[in-house]
Amino acid sequence: EYPRNLSVKDVCFIGAGYVGGPTAAVLALHNPAVTVEVVDRDPHRIQQWKSPHLPVHEPGLDALVRAVRKDSEEETQSASQRQQNLVFSCESARALAKADIIFMAVNTPTKMFGVGAGCATNMTAFDGAMRDVATYAKAGAIIVEKSTVPGGTADRVRKMLAASRPGVPFEVLSNPEFLAEGSAIENLTTPDRVLIGSAATPSGRQAARTLASLYTAWVPSDRILETNTWSSELAKLVANAMLAQRISSINSISAICERTGAEVDQVAKAIGLDARIGPQFLKAGLGFGGSCFRKDIASLAYLAESLGLDDVAEYWRQVNTMNERQRDRFAHKVISRFDGNLVGHKLAILGFAFKKNTGDTRESLAADVIRVLLEERPSEIAIFDPFCRADDIMRELKTVCPDVSERDVVKIHTDPYLACSQAHAILVVTDCDQFRNTPGKKPIWTHNSNFVQSCAADCTDCRAHSTRPTTEAIEWPRIAYNMVEPKWVFDGRGLLDVAELEKLGVRVDSVGRRTFH
Ligand code: NAD
């Protein structure tokens, strides 16, 4: 059992991203007596968090932030009944100086250059934020690693703080985040577990209890797990590696299915019913994208290698290799359906985000597929995604094909019917419910406040802000009617009911199934 929080008054999050923003909002909601301030060095991002159009799309996030965010003075007067203990700002020095607990929620991507490029973690943002902490944090502050960091980071941070502020007491905890984008608020509200790693000292354990007391405002005590910091840091990497490993495992089987009579969904169901295996993360598709799995596996492999465990490193790297091959296989399957030549053909891409219910385009699977397709000179590649911003799509595309804007081949649409009109092939790349054709099942409609491209942040009445039909279930009969021969639909997510779709006169090639056209 943990005591109710009595001592914590001010909490600071550094990093207003996909993790920092939603986590701070949930923490603020359940701890009304605590002021939670989220700081970021990017003023544009902070401005978005303060506006009606948040920089992150997550189901339930808009309403939550509206309920707890501290607004400007005029708005505050008219909304005094609200909690208002969540603050967004760029004023790190002030926020850090008063914080009892500081959550480090900055980005920790994979190193692109220098020693360890492609496998070690780039700690530039984390270390930069730590320098601010070392400069401004008050004595006795508890510093919490919320970012995913290499094993041993807490030890390194302790040494760094002892060197820059000798004699000043700080505690460093590891409290990795396990939320999944697209269900962040649900995951934060009902977590499977909250992991807290601390130093094995009385003050370390006391700091862990203080942090736990914030969580027990809404998380049952038996869901809080305390470990040492190394175990906690490593457990985060391993959790992602194991999830990714299941995806690569089932995708490797999907490749076998496509060359035989087996159907991967049937195989997955059969093995998932085994209680020792379970059904989760057995959906074959294009593999995993996003900013976490690949880099966390790379970080785990790097750690293994640095410990002289080359076989262990090789084992985990194979999970990433299998993942890359899966999307390559998909793109080449499309090309071979057109006899290796896409000249004169229009292809429509449904979905650009790395998964459903998010507008996050980082490490988009679609971008890699498009890169391969562009090499075969299609006349047009039309992209539609219900949640992604056009500028985010273009930015991500340029990371994999730098000259993309000059080609005038890629077009981004806000209307799925325009995107698919006169297409020779449609590729379903993201697992959005809006793309399903399951008869009798109506997907949930969501108000897409994120799909705003050019209006002012405080605008309330432009067309882009109204509920637009971009997130409705798409009407496949209308899509199929306006396609041109050979009317291929490539389902990279196993999302579509193949028999139903074929009734509309299209040919369907679905991942993990042999196609007989
Ligand atoms: P993000 O890129 O969305 O957000 C990071 C933010 O930190 C950015 O807004 C950036 O401007 C800010 N920042 C960087 N350096 C700063 C500094 N010195 N001072 C102030 N602000 C600074 O990243 P994210 O997706 O929120 O991920 C954050 C961490 O959480 C990463 O370590 C990631 O691996 C981990 N994580 C992410 C997820 C996820 O689904 N995105 C899930 C679990 C864990």
Short mmCIF file of N, CA and C and ligand atoms in Angstrom, two decimals, residues 14-20 39-42 45 56 92 104-109 124-126 128-130 132 146-149 176-181 236 240 291-292 295-296 354 360 362, ligand 1:
data_model
loop_
_atom_site.label_atom_id
_atom_site.label_comp_id
_atom_site.label_asym_id
_atom_site.label_seq_id
_atom_site.Cartn_x
_atom_site.Cartn_y
_atom_site.Cartn_z
N ILE A 14 9.40 17.61 -19.22
CA ILE A 14 10.20 18.20 -20.30
C ILE A 14 9.92 17.38 -21.55
N GLY A 15 9.33 18.02 -22.57
CA GLY A 15 8.98 17.32 -23.81
C GLY A 15 7.46 17.20 -23.93
N ALA A 16 6.89 18.03 -24.84
CA ALA A 16 5.43 18.04 -25.03
C ALA A 16 5.07 17.25 -26.28
N GLY A 17 5.52 16.00 -26.32
CA GLY A 17 5.28 15.17 -27.51
C GLY A 17 4.16 14.18 -27.31
N TYR A 18 4.25 13.06 -28.03
CA TYR A 18 3.22 12.01 -27.97
C TYR A 18 3.12 11.39 -26.58
N VAL A 19 4.24 11.39 -25.85
CA VAL A 19 4.23 10.83 -24.50
C VAL A 19 3.99 11.92 -23.45
N GLY A 20 4.79 13.00 -23.52
CA GLY A 20 4.73 14.04 -22.50
C GLY A 20 3.35 14.66 -22.36
N VAL A 39 6.87 21.59 -20.45
CA VAL A 39 7.69 22.56 -21.18
C VAL A 39 8.30 21.89 -22.41
N ASP A 40 8.52 22.71 -23.41
CA ASP A 40 9.15 22.20 -24.64
C ASP A 40 9.97 23.33 -25.23
N ARG A 41 11.04 22.96 -25.93
CA ARG A 41 11.86 24.01 -26.55
C ARG A 41 11.26 24.47 -27.87
N ASP A 42 10.23 23.77 -28.33
CA ASP A 42 9.61 24.12 -29.61
C ASP A 42 8.36 24.98 -29.35
N ARG A 45 5.05 23.93 -31.02
CA ARG A 45 4.35 22.80 -30.41
C ARG A 45 3.58 23.25 -29.16
N VAL A 56 -1.17 16.44 -31.26
CA VAL A 56 -1.22 14.98 -31.23
C VAL A 56 -2.68 14.55 -31.35
N SER A 92 11.30 26.78 -19.28
CA SER A 92 11.90 25.64 -18.58
C SER A 92 12.50 26.05 -17.24
N MET A 104 11.37 13.39 -17.55
CA MET A 104 12.09 13.59 -18.80
C MET A 104 11.32 12.85 -19.89
N ALA A 105 10.67 13.59 -20.80
CA ALA A 105 9.86 12.93 -21.84
C ALA A 105 10.28 13.40 -23.23
N VAL A 106 11.58 13.61 -23.39
CA VAL A 106 12.08 14.08 -24.69
C VAL A 106 12.33 12.90 -25.62
N ASN A 107 12.55 13.22 -26.89
CA ASN A 107 12.78 12.17 -27.89
C ASN A 107 14.17 11.54 -27.74
N THR A 108 14.26 10.24 -27.97
CA THR A 108 15.54 9.52 -27.89
C THR A 108 15.65 8.63 -29.13
N PRO A 109 15.87 9.24 -30.31
CA PRO A 109 15.88 8.45 -31.54
C PRO A 109 17.15 7.62 -31.71
N THR A 124 21.18 13.19 -27.56
CA THR A 124 21.43 14.64 -27.61
C THR A 124 20.31 15.42 -26.92
N ALA A 125 19.05 15.11 -27.26
CA ALA A 125 17.93 15.84 -26.65
C ALA A 125 17.86 15.55 -25.16
N PHE A 126 18.04 14.30 -24.80
CA PHE A 126 17.94 13.92 -23.38
C PHE A 126 19.04 14.62 -22.58
N GLY A 128 20.70 17.28 -23.37
CA GLY A 128 20.46 18.73 -23.36
C GLY A 128 19.44 19.09 -22.28
N ALA A 129 18.39 18.33 -22.21
CA ALA A 129 17.36 18.59 -21.18
C ALA A 129 17.95 18.35 -19.79
N MET A 130 18.80 17.35 -19.67
CA MET A 130 19.42 17.07 -18.35
C MET A 130 20.31 18.22 -17.90
N ASP A 132 19.73 21.31 -18.47
CA ASP A 132 18.79 22.29 -17.89
C ASP A 132 18.39 21.88 -16.48
N LYS A 146 11.18 9.19 -18.20
CA LYS A 146 9.96 8.73 -18.85
C LYS A 146 10.31 8.31 -20.29
N SER A 147 11.27 9.02 -20.87
CA SER A 147 11.78 8.63 -22.19
C SER A 147 12.33 7.21 -22.11
N THR A 148 12.34 6.54 -23.26
CA THR A 148 12.99 5.22 -23.35
C THR A 148 14.49 5.46 -23.54
N VAL A 149 15.28 4.94 -22.62
CA VAL A 149 16.72 5.26 -22.62
C VAL A 149 17.55 3.97 -22.59
N PRO A 176 9.45 3.98 -17.20
CA PRO A 176 9.20 3.97 -18.65
C PRO A 176 7.71 3.97 -18.97
N GLU A 177 7.42 4.50 -20.16
CA GLU A 177 6.02 4.59 -20.59
C GLU A 177 5.71 3.44 -21.55
N PHE A 178 4.57 2.80 -21.32
CA PHE A 178 4.20 1.65 -22.15
C PHE A 178 3.00 1.95 -23.05
N LEU A 179 2.57 3.22 -23.12
CA LEU A 179 1.38 3.52 -23.93
C LEU A 179 1.65 3.20 -25.40
N ALA A 180 0.57 2.90 -26.10
CA ALA A 180 0.66 2.70 -27.55
C ALA A 180 -0.09 3.86 -28.21
N GLU A 181 0.51 4.44 -29.23
CA GLU A 181 -0.18 5.53 -29.93
C GLU A 181 -1.48 5.00 -30.52
N LYS A 236 11.78 -2.00 -20.44
CA LYS A 236 11.09 -1.22 -21.48
C LYS A 236 11.56 -1.66 -22.87
N ASN A 240 9.14 -3.85 -25.84
CA ASN A 240 8.95 -3.50 -27.25
C ASN A 240 9.56 -4.54 -28.18
N SER A 291 7.89 5.28 -34.24
CA SER A 291 9.18 5.77 -33.77
C SER A 291 9.82 4.87 -32.73
N CYS A 292 9.18 3.78 -32.31
CA CYS A 292 9.69 3.07 -31.14
C CYS A 292 10.30 1.69 -31.40
N LYS A 295 13.79 1.30 -33.21
CA LYS A 295 14.91 1.91 -32.49
C LYS A 295 15.18 1.20 -31.17
N ASP A 296 14.12 0.71 -30.51
CA ASP A 296 14.35 0.05 -29.23
C ASP A 296 15.03 -1.30 -29.43
N PHE A 354 1.56 5.41 -39.24
CA PHE A 354 2.14 4.07 -39.08
C PHE A 354 1.14 3.09 -38.52
N ASP A 360 0.52 10.24 -36.54
CA ASP A 360 1.98 10.17 -36.47
C ASP A 360 2.52 9.50 -37.74
N ARG A 362 5.87 9.23 -38.35
CA ARG A 362 7.27 8.82 -38.19
C ARG A 362 7.43 7.35 -38.55
P1 NAD B 1 8.29 13.48 -29.49
O1 NAD B 1 9.33 13.71 -30.49
O2 NAD B 1 6.85 13.46 -29.91
O3 NAD B 1 8.38 14.56 -28.32
C1 NAD B 1 9.59 14.93 -27.73
C2 NAD B 1 9.53 16.42 -27.43
O4 NAD B 1 10.68 16.77 -26.65
C3 NAD B 1 9.58 17.30 -28.69
O5 NAD B 1 8.44 18.15 -28.71
C4 NAD B 1 10.88 18.11 -28.53
O6 NAD B 1 10.77 19.44 -29.02
C5 NAD B 1 11.06 18.09 -27.03
N1 NAD B 1 12.44 18.34 -26.59
C6 NAD B 1 13.57 17.77 -27.04
N2 NAD B 1 14.62 18.25 -26.37
C7 NAD B 1 14.16 19.16 -25.49
C8 NAD B 1 14.76 20.01 -24.51
N3 NAD B 1 16.07 19.99 -24.30
N4 NAD B 1 13.95 20.81 -23.77
C9 NAD B 1 12.62 20.82 -23.97
N5 NAD B 1 11.99 20.04 -24.88
C10 NAD B 1 12.75 19.22 -25.62
O7 NAD B 1 8.66 12.09 -28.77
P2 NAD B 1 7.64 11.04 -28.11
O8 NAD B 1 7.05 10.17 -29.15
O9 NAD B 1 6.77 11.76 -27.15
O10 NAD B 1 8.68 10.13 -27.31
C11 NAD B 1 9.33 10.61 -26.14
C12 NAD B 1 10.04 9.44 -25.47
O11 NAD B 1 9.08 8.47 -25.05
C13 NAD B 1 11.01 8.69 -26.38
O12 NAD B 1 12.09 8.28 -25.61
C14 NAD B 1 10.21 7.49 -26.83
O13 NAD B 1 11.03 6.39 -27.15
C15 NAD B 1 9.39 7.19 -25.60
N6 NAD B 1 8.11 6.50 -25.86
C16 NAD B 1 7.35 6.86 -26.93
C17 NAD B 1 6.14 6.23 -27.14
C18 NAD B 1 5.28 6.60 -28.33
O14 NAD B 1 4.35 5.86 -28.63
N7 NAD B 1 5.55 7.70 -29.03
C19 NAD B 1 5.68 5.26 -26.25
C20 NAD B 1 6.47 4.93 -25.15
C21 NAD B 1 7.69 5.58 -24.96
#
